[in-house]
Amino acid sequence: MKLRSTLGASLGALALVLSTAGSAQAAQGEFHYKYVDGFGQENTVTLNDPHSGKCINLHAVGEDDELPGYGPHNDTDTAVTVYVGANCEGPEWRLKAHGKPAKDTLELRSVRFDAPAAVK
C-alpha cells in the first residue's frame, strides 16, 4: 500500500512539473492586430498567452499573397518582434512588453515573442 501511495504522489508531482513547464513557454497577456477581410470589413484578432520563441504566421494575414495585418498592440509581459513578411522574414520592428498600440501604418504578417524571463 505504501508503494502505491509513493508512486501516486510521484506521478502527481511529475504531472505538475510538466504542466508548469509548458506555461513557462508562453507570453502572458494579449497581442492584438487588425486586418481587412475579403468583404472590406476591418477585423481585430487577439492572441491570448501566445507561444514564445517560435515564429507565428498570423491568422488571415500570414501568407504573402494576402493583405498584411496592421496596428499591432503588444499587451503581453514579453517583447515581440513583428515582421512584414511571412515566416518571420523581411523588415522587422520590436514592440516592448505592455506597450502602447502601434500606428495603423505598421504592417505585419508574422511575429516572434521573446521567451519570458525566468521567475526567481
Short mmCIF file of C-alpha atoms in Angstrom, two decimals:
data_model
loop_
_atom_site.label_atom_id
_atom_site.label_comp_id
_atom_site.label_asym_id
_atom_site.label_seq_id
_atom_site.Cartn_x
_atom_site.Cartn_y
_atom_site.Cartn_z
CA MET A 1 0.00 0.00 0.00
CA LYS A 2 2.85 2.38 0.83
CA LEU A 3 4.41 1.77 -2.61
CA ARG A 4 1.14 2.74 -4.35
CA SER A 5 0.92 5.97 -2.36
CA THR A 6 4.53 6.86 -3.15
CA LEU A 7 4.06 6.04 -6.82
CA GLY A 8 0.84 8.05 -6.98
CA ALA A 9 2.46 11.06 -5.33
CA SER A 10 5.45 10.84 -7.65
CA LEU A 11 3.25 10.73 -10.75
CA GLY A 12 1.20 13.66 -9.45
CA ALA A 13 4.35 15.72 -8.85
CA LEU A 14 5.63 14.86 -12.35
CA ALA A 15 2.34 15.96 -13.91
CA LEU A 16 2.51 19.26 -12.01
CA VAL A 17 6.10 19.91 -13.14
CA LEU A 18 5.24 19.15 -16.77
CA SER A 19 2.17 21.38 -16.74
CA THR A 20 4.07 24.36 -15.32
CA ALA A 21 6.97 23.85 -17.73
CA GLY A 22 4.63 24.31 -20.69
CA SER A 23 3.19 27.55 -19.36
CA ALA A 24 6.71 28.96 -18.98
CA GLN A 25 6.97 28.99 -22.77
CA ALA A 26 4.09 31.40 -23.28
CA ALA A 27 3.97 35.14 -23.07
CA GLN A 28 1.30 36.15 -20.56
CA GLY A 29 -1.30 38.60 -21.79
CA GLU A 30 -2.83 39.59 -25.11
CA PHE A 31 -1.50 40.61 -28.51
CA HIS A 32 -3.88 42.32 -30.94
CA TYR A 33 -3.73 43.25 -34.62
CA LYS A 34 -6.21 44.35 -37.27
CA TYR A 35 -6.85 43.25 -40.83
CA VAL A 36 -9.36 43.85 -43.61
CA ASP A 37 -11.20 40.74 -44.83
CA GLY A 38 -12.35 39.93 -48.38
CA PHE A 39 -15.59 41.85 -47.78
CA GLY A 40 -13.77 45.06 -46.83
CA GLN A 41 -14.60 44.68 -43.13
CA GLU A 42 -11.98 45.54 -40.52
CA ASN A 43 -11.44 42.75 -38.01
CA THR A 44 -9.37 42.52 -34.84
CA VAL A 45 -7.59 39.33 -33.83
CA THR A 46 -6.41 38.66 -30.28
CA LEU A 47 -3.75 36.12 -29.36
CA ASN A 48 -4.13 35.11 -25.70
CA ASP A 49 -0.95 33.97 -23.93
CA PRO A 50 0.88 33.36 -27.25
CA HIS A 51 3.65 30.79 -27.52
CA SER A 52 7.15 32.23 -27.14
CA GLY A 53 10.34 31.56 -29.02
CA LYS A 54 8.84 30.39 -32.30
CA CYS A 55 7.62 32.15 -35.42
CA ILE A 56 3.85 32.56 -35.66
CA ASN A 57 2.26 33.30 -39.04
CA LEU A 58 -0.81 35.35 -38.16
CA HIS A 59 -4.39 34.36 -38.98
CA ALA A 60 -5.79 35.87 -42.21
CA VAL A 61 -2.59 37.80 -42.97
CA GLY A 62 0.21 35.22 -42.61
CA GLU A 63 0.69 34.48 -46.29
CA ASP A 64 2.49 36.78 -48.70
CA ASP A 65 -0.46 36.71 -51.15
CA GLU A 66 -2.84 38.18 -48.50
CA LEU A 67 -3.13 41.79 -47.40
CA PRO A 68 -0.96 42.33 -44.33
CA GLY A 69 -2.29 42.98 -40.87
CA TYR A 70 -1.67 46.34 -39.21
CA GLY A 71 -1.83 48.31 -35.98
CA PRO A 72 -0.37 45.69 -33.61
CA HIS A 73 -0.68 46.13 -29.84
CA ASN A 74 1.54 44.08 -27.55
CA ASP A 75 -0.09 43.81 -24.14
CA THR A 76 1.92 40.75 -23.07
CA ASP A 77 4.68 40.51 -20.48
CA THR A 78 7.43 39.98 -23.10
CA ALA A 79 8.75 41.95 -26.05
CA VAL A 80 7.75 40.81 -29.53
CA THR A 81 9.32 41.19 -32.95
CA VAL A 82 6.80 41.80 -35.74
CA TYR A 83 7.71 41.00 -39.35
CA VAL A 84 6.34 42.38 -42.60
CA GLY A 85 6.90 39.01 -44.28
CA ALA A 86 5.55 35.55 -43.57
CA ASN A 87 7.76 33.07 -41.69
CA CYS A 88 9.42 35.90 -39.72
CA GLU A 89 11.21 37.29 -42.75
CA GLY A 90 11.63 40.78 -44.13
CA PRO A 91 11.70 44.10 -42.31
CA GLU A 92 11.09 43.81 -38.58
CA TRP A 93 10.18 46.00 -35.62
CA ARG A 94 10.33 45.41 -31.88
CA LEU A 95 7.37 46.14 -29.65
CA LYS A 96 8.03 46.29 -25.93
CA ALA A 97 6.03 44.46 -23.30
CA HIS A 98 2.78 46.17 -22.25
CA GLY A 99 3.39 48.87 -24.84
CA LYS A 100 1.01 51.30 -26.49
CA PRO A 101 -0.77 50.30 -29.72
CA ALA A 102 1.36 50.86 -32.83
CA LYS A 103 0.11 53.08 -35.62
CA ASP A 104 -2.02 51.52 -38.34
CA THR A 105 0.83 52.14 -40.79
CA LEU A 106 2.88 49.36 -39.14
CA GLU A 107 2.11 46.23 -41.19
CA LEU A 108 2.77 42.63 -40.16
CA ARG A 109 2.32 39.03 -41.24
CA SER A 110 4.22 37.12 -38.56
CA VAL A 111 5.56 37.57 -35.02
CA ARG A 112 8.03 36.03 -32.57
CA PHE A 113 7.61 36.60 -28.83
CA ASP A 114 10.68 36.61 -26.59
CA ALA A 115 10.93 33.83 -24.07
CA PRO A 116 9.57 35.03 -20.71
CA ALA A 117 12.12 35.93 -18.06
CA ALA A 118 12.75 33.21 -15.51
CA VAL A 119 10.83 33.66 -12.27
CA LYS A 120 13.16 33.96 -9.28
#
